[in-house]
Structure formats: C-alpha cells, structure tokens
Short mmCIF file of C-alpha atoms in Angstrom, two decimals:
data_model
loop_
_atom_site.label_atom_id
_atom_site.label_comp_id
_atom_site.label_asym_id
_atom_site.label_seq_id
_atom_site.Cartn_x
_atom_site.Cartn_y
_atom_site.Cartn_z
CA MET A 18 -0.84 18.14 -9.23
CA GLY A 19 2.39 16.34 -8.48
CA GLU A 20 2.96 15.89 -12.15
CA VAL A 21 2.65 19.65 -12.75
CA ILE A 22 5.12 20.50 -10.01
CA ARG A 23 7.64 17.94 -11.35
CA PHE A 24 7.23 19.34 -14.83
CA ILE A 25 7.85 22.83 -13.56
CA GLN A 26 10.98 21.79 -11.70
CA LYS A 27 12.31 20.06 -14.73
CA GLN A 28 11.58 23.01 -17.06
CA LYS A 29 12.65 25.73 -14.56
CA PHE A 30 15.22 27.16 -17.01
CA LEU A 31 12.74 27.48 -19.87
CA LEU A 32 10.05 28.86 -17.55
CA PHE A 33 12.28 31.63 -16.15
CA PHE A 34 13.53 32.43 -19.64
CA LEU A 35 9.94 32.92 -20.78
CA ILE A 36 9.03 35.07 -17.75
CA PHE A 37 12.12 37.35 -18.18
CA GLU A 38 11.60 37.47 -21.96
CA SER A 39 7.96 38.50 -21.63
CA PHE A 40 9.07 41.22 -19.16
CA SER A 41 11.52 42.56 -21.80
CA PHE A 42 8.86 42.50 -24.52
CA TYR A 43 6.46 44.28 -22.19
CA LEU A 44 9.05 47.00 -21.88
CA ILE A 45 9.60 47.19 -25.62
CA VAL A 46 5.99 47.39 -26.52
CA ASN A 47 4.93 49.65 -23.69
CA TYR A 48 7.76 52.12 -24.36
CA ASN A 49 7.09 52.29 -28.06
CA GLN A 50 3.40 53.05 -27.53
CA THR A 51 3.45 55.76 -24.99
CA GLN A 52 6.84 57.45 -24.86
CA LYS A 53 6.13 58.06 -21.18
CA GLU A 54 8.97 58.62 -18.76
CA THR A 55 10.24 55.14 -18.06
CA PHE A 56 12.82 54.24 -15.54
CA PHE A 57 14.95 52.46 -18.17
CA SER A 58 15.75 55.49 -20.20
CA SER A 59 18.84 57.65 -20.08
CA SER A 60 17.02 60.56 -18.40
CA ASN A 61 17.25 58.52 -15.19
CA ARG A 62 19.84 59.61 -12.64
CA PHE A 63 22.42 56.86 -12.79
CA ALA A 64 22.90 56.67 -16.57
CA ALA A 65 22.64 60.41 -16.98
CA THR A 66 25.35 61.04 -14.37
CA VAL A 67 27.76 58.64 -16.04
CA LEU A 68 26.98 60.06 -19.45
CA GLU A 69 27.41 63.64 -18.21
CA ILE A 70 30.92 62.91 -17.00
CA SER A 71 31.77 61.28 -20.29
CA GLY A 72 30.04 64.09 -22.24
CA ASN A 73 31.95 66.74 -20.31
CA THR A 74 35.25 65.10 -21.14
CA ARG A 75 34.34 64.77 -24.78
CA GLY A 76 33.12 68.36 -24.85
CA TYR A 77 36.60 69.73 -24.42
CA PHE A 78 37.68 68.39 -27.78
CA PHE A 79 35.01 70.40 -29.54
CA LEU A 80 35.33 73.67 -27.60
CA LYS A 81 37.05 75.46 -30.40
CA LYS A 82 34.43 74.56 -32.95
CA ALA A 83 31.58 75.34 -30.58
CA ASN A 84 33.11 78.72 -29.84
CA ASP A 85 33.44 79.43 -33.49
CA GLU A 86 29.82 78.56 -34.18
CA LEU A 87 28.59 80.68 -31.23
CA SER A 88 30.51 83.71 -32.22
CA ARG A 89 29.28 83.45 -35.85
CA GLU A 90 25.72 83.18 -34.61
CA ASN A 91 26.26 86.19 -32.33
CA ALA A 92 27.61 88.26 -35.14
CA TYR A 93 24.62 87.31 -37.27
CA LEU A 94 22.15 88.14 -34.52
CA LYS A 95 23.85 91.48 -33.99
CA THR A 96 23.25 92.44 -37.57
CA LEU A 97 19.54 91.84 -37.01
CA LEU A 98 19.33 94.20 -34.05
CA PRO A 99 18.25 97.81 -34.51
CA GLU A 100 21.32 100.11 -34.35
CA GLN A 101 20.24 102.22 -31.44
CA SER A 102 19.52 99.38 -29.04
CA VAL A 103 22.26 99.04 -26.50
CA ILE A 104 22.92 95.79 -24.75
CA ASN A 105 23.22 96.03 -21.02
CA ILE A 106 25.98 93.63 -20.02
CA ASP A 107 24.17 92.69 -16.78
CA ASP A 108 21.22 91.45 -18.80
CA LEU A 109 23.43 88.91 -20.54
CA PHE A 110 24.28 87.21 -17.28
CA ASP A 111 20.74 87.22 -15.89
CA PHE A 112 19.79 83.63 -16.29
CA SER A 113 16.13 83.96 -15.26
CA TYR A 114 15.20 83.97 -19.00
CA GLU A 115 12.57 86.64 -18.67
CA THR A 116 11.26 87.23 -22.09
CA PRO A 117 9.94 90.63 -23.33
CA GLU A 118 6.19 91.03 -23.84
CA ASN A 119 6.32 91.14 -27.59
CA SER A 120 8.35 87.95 -28.08
CA ASN A 121 6.60 84.74 -29.05
CA TYR A 122 9.23 82.24 -28.13
CA THR A 123 11.33 81.38 -25.09
CA TYR A 124 14.79 79.91 -25.49
CA ILE A 125 16.71 77.85 -22.96
CA PRO A 126 20.32 76.72 -23.52
CA ALA A 127 21.33 73.10 -22.96
CA LYS A 128 24.31 70.84 -23.49
CA VAL A 129 24.23 67.45 -25.30
CA ILE A 130 25.53 64.71 -23.02
CA ASN A 131 24.54 61.67 -25.11
CA ASN A 132 23.74 61.24 -28.74
CA SER A 133 23.53 58.55 -31.33
CA ILE A 134 23.17 58.42 -35.15
CA ASN A 135 23.33 54.79 -36.08
CA LYS A 136 20.05 53.29 -34.93
CA SER A 137 16.65 53.57 -36.58
CA ASN A 138 15.36 55.45 -33.53
CA ASN A 139 17.91 57.87 -32.27
CA TYR A 140 17.61 59.87 -29.11
CA ILE A 141 19.65 62.68 -27.58
CA THR A 142 20.07 63.38 -23.87
CA LEU A 143 20.38 67.02 -22.59
CA ASN A 144 21.64 68.23 -19.25
CA SER A 145 18.63 70.55 -18.69
CA GLY A 146 15.42 69.34 -17.13
CA GLU A 147 12.30 70.49 -15.30
CA ASN A 148 14.43 72.58 -13.03
CA HIS A 149 15.49 74.61 -15.97
CA ASN A 150 11.91 74.91 -17.23
CA VAL A 151 12.42 72.40 -20.06
CA LYS A 152 9.14 70.63 -20.85
CA ALA A 153 8.16 67.67 -23.04
CA GLY A 154 7.16 68.80 -26.50
CA MET A 155 9.51 71.74 -26.75
CA GLY A 156 11.62 72.09 -29.91
CA VAL A 157 15.39 71.72 -29.88
CA ILE A 158 17.56 73.75 -32.34
CA SER A 159 21.31 74.37 -32.64
CA PRO A 160 23.10 77.27 -34.25
CA ARG A 161 23.21 75.23 -37.44
CA GLY A 162 19.52 74.30 -37.54
CA LEU A 163 16.85 71.98 -36.36
CA VAL A 164 17.70 69.07 -34.02
CA GLY A 165 14.58 67.48 -32.53
CA ILE A 166 11.76 67.55 -30.03
CA VAL A 167 11.97 67.01 -26.24
CA SER A 168 10.27 63.71 -25.44
CA ASN A 169 10.87 63.07 -21.73
CA VAL A 170 12.11 65.23 -18.86
CA SER A 171 13.37 64.42 -15.34
CA SER A 172 14.39 67.06 -12.87
CA HIS A 173 17.87 67.62 -14.25
CA TYR A 174 17.88 65.92 -17.68
CA ALA A 175 15.82 65.63 -20.86
CA THR A 176 15.72 63.16 -23.73
CA VAL A 177 15.11 64.45 -27.17
CA LEU A 178 13.48 62.64 -30.12
CA SER A 179 16.25 63.30 -32.69
CA LEU A 180 15.49 64.43 -36.22
CA LEU A 181 17.29 61.12 -37.07
CA ASN A 182 14.40 59.09 -35.73
CA THR A 183 11.91 57.29 -37.94
CA LYS A 184 9.11 58.51 -35.64
CA PHE A 185 9.97 62.14 -36.20
CA ARG A 186 7.68 64.32 -38.34
CA VAL A 187 7.85 68.06 -38.89
CA SER A 188 6.23 70.45 -41.28
CA ALA A 189 8.80 72.10 -43.56
CA LYS A 190 8.78 74.41 -46.56
CA LEU A 191 10.98 75.56 -49.40
CA ARG A 192 12.33 78.89 -48.39
CA ASP A 193 12.10 80.54 -51.83
CA SER A 194 8.69 79.39 -53.00
CA ASP A 195 6.93 78.80 -49.63
CA TYR A 196 5.46 75.41 -50.72
CA PHE A 197 5.24 73.21 -47.68
CA GLY A 198 5.40 69.47 -47.07
CA SER A 199 6.16 66.83 -44.46
CA LEU A 200 9.73 66.04 -43.46
CA SER A 201 10.83 62.67 -42.07
CA TRP A 202 13.89 60.44 -41.85
CA ASP A 203 14.13 57.26 -43.92
CA GLY A 204 16.70 55.63 -41.62
CA LYS A 205 19.40 55.39 -44.24
CA SER A 206 21.98 58.12 -43.87
CA TYR A 207 22.60 60.55 -40.99
CA ARG A 208 23.21 63.32 -43.47
CA GLN A 209 19.94 63.09 -45.35
CA VAL A 210 16.24 63.39 -44.73
CA VAL A 211 13.26 63.20 -47.03
CA LEU A 212 10.77 66.00 -47.76
CA SER A 213 7.52 64.73 -49.30
CA GLU A 214 4.19 66.17 -50.28
CA ILE A 215 5.53 69.07 -52.24
CA PRO A 216 3.15 69.46 -55.18
CA ALA A 217 4.52 68.78 -58.64
CA HIS A 218 3.87 72.24 -59.96
CA ALA A 219 6.16 73.86 -57.39
CA PRO A 220 9.52 75.14 -58.66
CA VAL A 221 12.29 73.17 -56.99
CA HIS A 222 16.02 73.46 -57.69
CA ILE A 223 19.05 71.79 -56.21
CA GLY A 224 20.73 73.89 -53.46
CA GLU A 225 17.49 75.47 -52.33
CA ALA A 226 17.16 75.93 -48.57
CA VAL A 227 14.53 73.96 -46.65
CA VAL A 228 13.22 75.61 -43.43
CA THR A 229 10.54 74.96 -40.84
CA SER A 230 7.12 76.27 -41.79
CA GLY A 231 6.10 77.50 -38.37
CA TYR A 232 2.66 75.89 -38.70
CA SER A 233 3.14 73.52 -35.82
CA ALA A 234 3.28 75.29 -32.45
CA ILE A 235 6.75 73.86 -31.79
CA PHE A 236 9.30 75.58 -33.97
CA PRO A 237 9.46 79.23 -35.03
CA GLU A 238 9.21 79.83 -38.78
CA GLY A 239 12.38 79.77 -40.85
CA ILE A 240 14.68 77.51 -38.82
CA LEU A 241 17.14 75.97 -41.31
CA ILE A 242 16.86 72.18 -41.81
CA GLY A 243 19.06 71.69 -44.90
CA ILE A 244 19.38 72.18 -48.65
CA VAL A 245 17.78 70.27 -51.46
CA GLU A 246 20.26 67.62 -52.73
CA ASN A 247 18.23 65.91 -55.37
CA PHE A 248 14.56 65.41 -56.20
CA ILE A 249 12.50 62.95 -58.16
CA ILE A 250 8.87 62.67 -59.16
CA GLU A 251 7.44 59.22 -59.46
CA GLU A 252 5.45 58.69 -62.67
CA GLY A 253 1.73 59.16 -62.12
CA GLU A 254 2.20 60.92 -58.78
CA GLY A 255 1.50 64.56 -58.06
CA PHE A 256 4.18 65.05 -55.48
CA TYR A 257 7.91 65.41 -55.35
CA THR A 258 10.13 63.18 -53.20
CA ILE A 259 12.98 65.51 -52.24
CA LYS A 260 16.23 64.41 -50.55
CA VAL A 261 17.41 67.13 -48.18
CA LYS A 262 21.03 67.36 -47.05
CA LEU A 263 21.02 68.25 -43.31
CA SER A 264 22.69 71.41 -42.18
CA VAL A 265 23.22 70.09 -38.65
CA ASP A 266 26.10 67.64 -38.27
CA PHE A 267 24.58 65.18 -35.82
CA LYS A 268 27.90 63.37 -35.38
CA ASN A 269 29.22 66.51 -33.76
CA LEU A 270 26.59 68.10 -31.60
CA ASN A 271 27.46 69.95 -28.40
CA TYR A 272 25.40 72.99 -27.53
CA VAL A 273 21.73 73.33 -28.40
CA THR A 274 18.79 75.58 -27.46
CA THR A 275 15.30 74.46 -26.56
CA VAL A 276 12.51 76.67 -27.83
CA GLU A 277 8.89 76.96 -26.78
CA LYS A 278 6.12 79.01 -28.26
CA ILE A 279 4.61 80.94 -25.40
CA THR A 280 1.20 80.97 -26.96
CA ALA A 281 1.35 77.30 -27.94
CA ASP A 282 -1.44 76.24 -25.57
CA GLU A 283 -3.74 78.97 -26.87
CA GLN A 284 -3.08 77.90 -30.50
CA HIS A 285 -3.78 74.21 -29.65
CA GLU A 286 -6.98 75.13 -27.78
CA LEU A 287 -8.28 77.17 -30.68
CA GLU A 288 -7.32 74.49 -33.25
CA ASN A 289 -9.02 71.77 -31.24
CA ILE A 290 -12.23 73.74 -31.03
CA THR A 291 -12.16 74.36 -34.73
CA TYR A 292 -11.55 70.72 -35.62
CA GLU A 293 -14.35 69.49 -33.44
CA TYR A 294 -16.98 71.09 -35.66
CA MET B 257 30.25 31.28 -6.56
CA ASN B 258 33.01 32.31 -4.20
CA ILE B 259 34.22 35.79 -3.42
CA ASN B 260 37.10 35.49 -5.85
CA TYR B 261 34.69 34.91 -8.71
CA LEU B 262 32.60 37.82 -7.64
CA SER B 263 35.37 40.43 -7.82
CA LYS B 264 36.71 39.00 -11.04
CA TYR B 265 33.37 39.15 -12.86
CA LEU B 266 32.33 42.43 -11.30
CA PHE B 267 35.51 43.80 -12.84
CA SER B 268 34.74 42.25 -16.19
CA PHE B 269 31.19 43.64 -16.11
CA ILE B 270 32.46 47.18 -15.47
CA LEU B 271 35.21 46.76 -18.18
CA TYR B 272 33.16 45.26 -21.03
CA VAL B 273 29.63 46.45 -20.36
CA LEU B 274 30.10 49.90 -18.93
CA LEU B 275 33.47 51.08 -20.11
CA PHE B 276 33.98 49.38 -23.56
CA GLN B 277 30.34 49.21 -24.72
CA ALA B 278 28.40 52.08 -23.12
CA LEU B 279 31.12 54.72 -23.04
CA ILE B 280 33.55 53.91 -25.87
CA ILE B 281 32.24 51.68 -28.65
CA SER B 282 28.76 53.17 -28.73
CA ASN B 283 30.30 56.61 -29.26
CA ILE B 284 32.43 55.63 -32.18
CA ASN B 285 30.74 56.05 -35.47
CA PHE B 286 31.39 53.18 -37.87
CA GLY B 287 28.79 54.27 -40.43
CA VAL B 288 25.06 53.69 -40.33
CA TYR B 289 25.21 49.94 -40.87
CA ILE B 290 27.80 48.87 -38.37
CA THR B 291 27.16 48.89 -34.60
CA PRO B 292 29.38 46.39 -32.70
CA TYR B 293 27.85 45.18 -29.43
CA ILE B 294 30.84 43.68 -27.64
CA TYR B 295 29.09 43.63 -24.18
CA ILE B 296 27.98 40.09 -24.85
CA LEU B 297 31.63 39.11 -24.12
CA PHE B 298 30.70 39.45 -20.46
CA ILE B 299 28.06 36.72 -20.83
CA LEU B 300 30.24 34.57 -23.10
CA ILE B 301 33.17 34.18 -20.64
CA LEU B 302 31.10 33.41 -17.50
CA PRO B 303 32.20 30.03 -15.97
CA ILE B 304 30.75 27.06 -17.71
CA GLU B 305 28.91 25.74 -14.58
CA ILE B 306 26.88 29.05 -14.33
CA ALA B 307 23.63 27.98 -15.80
CA GLY B 308 19.94 28.22 -14.93
CA ILE B 309 18.38 31.18 -13.25
CA LEU B 310 21.59 32.90 -12.19
CA LEU B 311 22.70 33.03 -15.80
CA LEU B 312 19.37 34.45 -16.90
CA LEU B 313 19.44 37.07 -14.15
CA LEU B 314 22.92 38.17 -15.21
CA CYS B 315 21.72 38.43 -18.80
CA LEU B 316 18.73 40.47 -17.81
CA LEU B 317 20.88 42.80 -15.73
CA THR B 318 23.45 43.26 -18.58
CA GLY B 319 20.74 43.91 -21.13
CA LEU B 320 18.87 46.44 -19.01
CA THR B 321 22.14 48.29 -18.31
CA ILE B 322 22.90 48.59 -21.98
CA ASP B 323 19.24 49.61 -22.62
CA MET B 324 19.57 52.44 -20.10
CA PHE B 325 22.41 53.91 -22.10
CA GLN B 326 20.87 53.31 -25.47
CA ASN B 327 17.31 54.49 -24.67
CA SER B 328 15.88 51.23 -25.95
CA PRO B 329 14.01 49.67 -22.99
CA GLY B 330 13.83 45.85 -23.34
CA VAL B 331 15.52 45.52 -26.72
CA HIS B 332 18.96 44.52 -25.49
CA ALA B 333 17.53 42.76 -22.46
CA SER B 334 15.46 40.40 -24.61
CA ALA B 335 18.34 39.65 -27.01
CA THR B 336 20.82 39.00 -24.20
CA LEU B 337 18.26 36.77 -22.41
CA PHE B 338 17.97 34.75 -25.64
CA LEU B 339 21.73 34.45 -25.77
CA GLY B 340 21.81 33.31 -22.19
CA PHE B 341 19.10 30.78 -22.84
CA MET B 342 20.95 29.33 -25.83
CA ARG B 343 24.37 29.29 -24.16
CA PRO B 344 24.13 25.92 -22.38
CA PHE B 345 23.02 24.25 -25.63
CA ILE B 346 25.77 25.91 -27.70
CA LEU B 347 28.44 24.89 -25.12
CA LYS B 348 26.99 21.33 -25.15
CA SER B 349 27.08 21.06 -28.94
CA ILE B 350 30.63 22.37 -29.40
CA ALA B 351 32.19 20.71 -26.26
CA PRO B 352 35.57 18.99 -26.70
CA ARG B 353 35.40 15.14 -27.11
CA ASP B 354 35.94 14.40 -23.42
CA GLY B 355 33.79 17.28 -22.12
CA PHE B 356 34.86 20.35 -20.25
CA GLU B 357 37.12 20.18 -17.24
CA PRO B 358 35.18 21.23 -14.15
CA GLY B 359 35.51 24.87 -13.00
CA ILE B 360 36.83 26.49 -16.19
CA SER B 361 35.55 29.44 -18.24
CA PRO B 362 35.03 29.24 -21.98
CA THR B 363 38.09 31.47 -22.77
CA PRO B 364 40.95 31.00 -25.19
CA ALA B 365 43.28 30.39 -22.20
CA TYR B 366 41.57 27.09 -21.44
CA LEU B 367 40.21 25.93 -24.73
CA GLY B 368 42.40 27.52 -27.44
CA PHE B 369 41.80 30.34 -29.93
CA ALA B 370 40.20 28.22 -32.71
CA TRP B 371 37.60 26.84 -30.33
CA PHE B 372 36.91 30.28 -28.85
CA PHE B 373 36.58 31.83 -32.32
CA LYS B 374 33.94 29.30 -33.27
CA TYR B 375 32.13 29.87 -30.03
CA VAL B 376 32.07 33.70 -30.41
CA ILE B 377 30.85 33.45 -33.99
CA ILE B 378 27.88 31.21 -33.09
CA CYS B 379 26.89 33.30 -30.08
CA THR B 380 27.28 36.64 -31.92
CA ILE B 381 25.18 35.54 -34.88
CA LEU B 382 22.32 34.24 -32.63
CA HIS B 383 22.36 37.39 -30.47
CA HIS B 384 22.54 39.82 -33.36
CA ILE B 385 19.78 38.16 -35.42
CA PHE B 386 17.43 38.39 -32.42
CA LEU B 387 18.60 41.90 -31.49
CA PHE B 388 18.15 43.48 -34.92
CA MET B 389 14.84 41.80 -35.54
CA VAL B 390 13.51 43.10 -32.26
CA GLU B 391 14.96 46.54 -32.80
CA ALA B 392 13.33 46.85 -36.23
CA PHE B 393 10.16 45.14 -35.02
CA SER B 394 8.85 44.79 -38.52
CA PHE B 395 9.67 43.21 -41.88
CA VAL B 396 9.30 46.46 -43.82
CA ASN B 397 12.96 47.37 -44.03
CA ILE B 398 14.13 43.80 -44.00
CA GLY B 399 16.94 44.50 -46.46
CA ASN B 400 18.46 47.22 -44.24
CA THR B 401 18.06 45.03 -41.16
CA LEU B 402 19.89 42.08 -42.83
CA ILE B 403 22.81 44.31 -43.91
CA ASN B 404 22.90 45.70 -40.41
CA MET B 405 22.93 42.22 -38.93
CA VAL B 406 25.73 40.77 -41.11
CA LEU B 407 28.03 43.78 -40.90
CA SER B 408 27.54 44.32 -37.18
CA SER B 409 28.11 40.64 -36.50
CA ILE B 410 31.43 40.76 -38.33
CA ALA B 411 32.47 43.92 -36.44
CA THR B 412 31.47 42.42 -33.06
CA VAL B 413 33.41 39.20 -33.69
CA CYS B 414 36.52 41.20 -34.77
CA PHE B 415 36.35 43.47 -31.67
CA ILE B 416 35.81 40.58 -29.27
CA MET B 417 38.77 38.66 -30.74
CA ILE B 418 41.03 41.72 -30.56
CA ILE B 419 39.99 42.41 -26.92
CA ARG B 420 40.55 38.74 -25.87
CA LEU B 421 43.89 38.73 -27.73
CA PHE B 422 45.11 41.50 -25.43
CA ALA B 423 43.52 39.94 -22.33
CA SER B 424 45.21 36.59 -22.83
CA SER B 425 48.60 37.97 -23.80
CA ASN B 426 48.63 39.94 -20.53
CA LYS B 427 48.09 36.81 -18.55
CA LYS B 428 51.03 35.03 -20.21
CA ARG B 429 53.41 37.92 -19.41
CA LYS B 430 52.64 37.60 -15.78
#
C-alpha cells in the first residue's frame, strides 16, 4: 500500500494530466455523438454576451450592405403579392408573428453574433432563442439563400449547424430539371459545396441554379443554395458529382431568418408510420 | 504566487486569450487552411517555477475558455493540456548551460529573442499537431489536416513573435 501511495505522489503530474485529458476527451466524444446542449458551447450566457457585444460592433460596418440586401428582397417579395392586397402598416410592426391559416411556414428574424468558416465543423450563433420561439431543428436562411439548421437553443441564443459543416446534409435539386440529390460540404472551400446522387441521364449545365427540394420537413421548396460551377462523372458510375458555388457569402453574414414548417410534426408522424411497415 | 503575479497574469489572460484570440484573430479570415491560435502565448510565458497541478489547471481553464468561443468542447482543452504537460520537459531540454535564474519567466526580456523563438517553435508545433489531429479525429483527410497543421503553425509563430516584439519594446521605453 505504501508503495502505491509513494508512486502516486511521485507521478502526481502525470496522473493529473491523464485525469484532465480524459475529461477533455469525454467532452469531445460526448458532444460529437449527441449534439445536446452542453455548457461549453457558445449558446451559454457568458460567451454569448461577449460575442453579442463584439457582433453588434462588427454589425455597424455591414449595415449598408444589409440594408441593400433587405430592400432588394422586399422589392422582390412585393412583386409576388397580388396587386389589390394592401399592407396595413401596423401589421408590419406587430412582432407576435401570427401566421395566416393557409401559410405552411413560420419565419422568425435573427441576427448572427458569431460565425466561422475555417474549421471542418463550423457553427453560427444567433441572438434569438427559446424566448423568440426558435427551436432546435428549424432551418436558417438568409436573403441570399440557405444557411444551416438550428442545433441547440438556450433562452436567448441559438447555435446553428452551418452549411459549412461536414456533418450537414440537405436534399437539393436542380431547379430546371427537378432531379434531386444530396448536398454536403467537403471541407475544402467556403465558397463551394458538393451535390451528389444526381443520375447520369439528367441534363446538367454550368450556371444552373441549385435549390432545396422541400422533401425534408425543414426548408420550403426552392430556397436558393448556389449555381453549378462544374461537374464530373466518374467512369463506371451512374451519378454526377457536381460542385456548387454557394450564393450565400458566409464570410459576411449578418441578418438571417429561421423557418419552421408548421405541419412538420404531422409529416414526420405520417412518415414514421409508413416506414414501420 | 503573490498578488503582483496574479494581476499581471490575469491581465495577460484577458489580453491574449479573450481579446486577441477569441475576439480578434478568430474573426479574421486567413483562408481555409490557416488558423493561428496565439492564445498558447499565455501558457508559454507563465513563470518557470509554475509546474505541476497549477500549470495543468491553468491549461484546462484556457482551453475550455477558447472552446466556449469556438463551439468545440474539449478540443482546445485537450491540446492545451498536452502543451502544459510537455512544457517542463521542453524547458528542461533547452535550458541555458547554467540553468534558469530563479523567479523568471521564459520571455525574450530574460532569455533573448533567439532562445524565445526556438521555444515558441517547439511548443507551437507540439500543440498544433495534437490540436489538429484531435479536431479531425480521423485519418481520412490526413492531407488536409497536415497542410492545416504546417500553415497554421507558421502563422501562429509569426503572430506570437510580432506580439512579443511589441510587448518587449514597450518595456524598454519605460
């Protein structure tokens, strides 16, 4: 027994190193498996507050561009409205986000307070959380296109699994021909993602728009992702590998919208029943 | 550790870990392959006699702080712990012939720029190898990981040397 105690005292440094190191690896492995809300992520209060202050300051430098983007989007949306509908100015400032009966999706605005593009698993932090009805699993879009999926929420903040994350998958289609495939990021460039599983007989041409397919219950159909930059077909394979140039500039992301399909639960329930048989 | 030390190193923690790393350097885009992690400077310049559990605790705290900002629980903590574990051995192996004077920190002011440069290179390489291997957690994209490792190490060493250049020139003017 005395031997053991003497050994421990002598190797205290190594022992504590191993204890702390196993704690770190526990965090790494645990977090990667479950994506649960963990204390050590930036939706926690302390980090989020510091990041919000820094994000607010940074936001001023992009106000002009953000304004420009929003007014363009407004103009586009106005062209979609039927002529006779009159917008009541009071409705615009009613932030209870009541959605009309016939609408399938709810939209909640949010501001980006932290963002990265240079890791293999990038996350974005938003300043809207449970208190603003943001929930895990909602889609995140910007005026320029698809951004990511909400992964964790706290009461005031939310972290988003960015499109620039090797764990991210979404169903996407070619806008002109409607052939759909699976879209993911290869971790190489922040301007490019890869669309695979498009069958070889589909007509593909460079410059064609790639949009969300709307099959998953997260994003509405037709949200822009990017345009086809180039495509190859490996010999002996029946599918294209298409490089898609992103429409969203992730280096410069300020205002986004989270979107949720109101009937998502219903769709999931029905699909689960079907797959069971 | 007296109270003078405490305020000095609290200041250096806020400066290097929170301000430089979490709020400035992490927000600058150097391209996909380059991510300098200069926060290790805080661990590097701790006094030489800080060793053992206090050193490891400081490493854990630094790593977890960075992890909070980078959304990578445990990744930076484990790499910084590894650096802290290796630091006494590195210092021992590159000590001057008659050993270190008692009570000094491994900074250029005490040991000269050439020595400090060597010290930073060794520590940065060890830390970055561990960090990028843990971050990737697989050998699938090993090419990418290696490029990341080499380029980021170079960037980190450059940044640390530039920062310390300013820090020591300030002291001389006073």
